[in-house]
Short mmCIF file of C-alpha atoms in Angstrom, two decimals:
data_model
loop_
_atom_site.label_atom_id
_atom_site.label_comp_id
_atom_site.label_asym_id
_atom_site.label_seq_id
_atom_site.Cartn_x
_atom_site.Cartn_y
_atom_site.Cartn_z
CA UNK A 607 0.00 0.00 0.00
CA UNK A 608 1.29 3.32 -0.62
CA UNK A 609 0.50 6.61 0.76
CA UNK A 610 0.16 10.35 -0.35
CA UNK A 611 1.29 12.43 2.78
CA UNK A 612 1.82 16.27 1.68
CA UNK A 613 6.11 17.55 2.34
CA UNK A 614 7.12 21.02 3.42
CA UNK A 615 10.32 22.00 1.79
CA UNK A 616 12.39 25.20 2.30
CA UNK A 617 15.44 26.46 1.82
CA UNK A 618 17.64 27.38 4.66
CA UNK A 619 19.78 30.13 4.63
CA UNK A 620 22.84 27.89 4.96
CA UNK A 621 21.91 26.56 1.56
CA UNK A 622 20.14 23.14 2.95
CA UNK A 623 16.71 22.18 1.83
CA UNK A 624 14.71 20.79 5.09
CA UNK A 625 11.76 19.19 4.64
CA UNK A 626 8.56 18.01 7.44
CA UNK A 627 5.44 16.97 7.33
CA UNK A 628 2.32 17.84 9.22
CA UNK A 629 0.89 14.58 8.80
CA UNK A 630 3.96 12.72 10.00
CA UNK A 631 4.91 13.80 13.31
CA UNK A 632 8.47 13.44 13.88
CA UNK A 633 9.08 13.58 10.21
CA UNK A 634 12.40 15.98 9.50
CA UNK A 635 14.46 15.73 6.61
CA UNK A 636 17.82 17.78 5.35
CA UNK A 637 19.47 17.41 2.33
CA UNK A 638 21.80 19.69 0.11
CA UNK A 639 19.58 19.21 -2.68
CA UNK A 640 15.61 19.17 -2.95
CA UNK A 641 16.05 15.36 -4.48
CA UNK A 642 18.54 14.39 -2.20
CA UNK A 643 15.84 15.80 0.98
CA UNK A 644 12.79 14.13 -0.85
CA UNK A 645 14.78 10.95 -0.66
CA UNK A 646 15.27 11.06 3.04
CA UNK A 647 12.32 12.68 4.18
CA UNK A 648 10.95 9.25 2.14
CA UNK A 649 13.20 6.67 4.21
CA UNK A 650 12.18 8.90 7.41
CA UNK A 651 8.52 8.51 6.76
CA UNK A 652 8.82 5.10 5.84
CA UNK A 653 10.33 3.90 9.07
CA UNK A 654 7.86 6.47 11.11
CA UNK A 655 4.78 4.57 9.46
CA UNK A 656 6.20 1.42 10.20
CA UNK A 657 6.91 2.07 13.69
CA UNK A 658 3.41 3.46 13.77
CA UNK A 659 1.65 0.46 12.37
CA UNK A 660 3.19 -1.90 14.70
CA UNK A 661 2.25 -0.16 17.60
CA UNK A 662 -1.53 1.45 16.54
CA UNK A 663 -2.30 -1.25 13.12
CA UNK A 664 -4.01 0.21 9.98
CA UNK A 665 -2.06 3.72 8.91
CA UNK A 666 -4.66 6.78 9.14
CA UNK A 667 -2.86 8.51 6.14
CA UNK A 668 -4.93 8.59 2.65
CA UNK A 669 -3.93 5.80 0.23
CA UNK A 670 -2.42 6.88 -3.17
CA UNK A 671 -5.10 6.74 -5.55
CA UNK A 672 -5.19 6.17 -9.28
CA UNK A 673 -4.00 10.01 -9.71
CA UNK A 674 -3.09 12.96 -7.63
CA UNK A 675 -0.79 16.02 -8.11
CA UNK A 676 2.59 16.06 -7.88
CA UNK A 677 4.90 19.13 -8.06
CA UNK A 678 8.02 18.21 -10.57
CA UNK A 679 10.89 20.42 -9.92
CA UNK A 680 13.15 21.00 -12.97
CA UNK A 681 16.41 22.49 -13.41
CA UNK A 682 17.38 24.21 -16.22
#
């Protein structure tokens, strides 16, 4: 099962991208890239959820669906 759960990302003034979540407590990312942050905050959330569904069962977060939006952030 996979699920949508909606990332914060900013830029820091050191240059860092840190990324939470709302809908993940306990869910902090930083990366020196936006990619390299989405990729953590992913492994973050992942073992959060788990952790979560061991301890409460079923995961209260909305299932991905057959389409949603998704911001694509390009370089040029």
């Amino acid at each position: 099962m996979e699920n949508v759960i909606q990332i914060h990302v900013e830029k820091l003034p050191e240059g860092l991208y840190l990324a939470t979540s709302d809908a993940v407590p306990g869910l902090v990312a930083q990366g020196r890239t936006i990619t390299e942050t989405l990729e953590i905050a992913r492994d973050v959330a992942k073992k959060i959820l788990e952790a979560q569904a061991e301890r409460d069962g079923k995961s209260k977060l909305p299932e991905a669906g057959d389409s949603f939006d998704y911001p694509l952030v390009v370089s040029n």
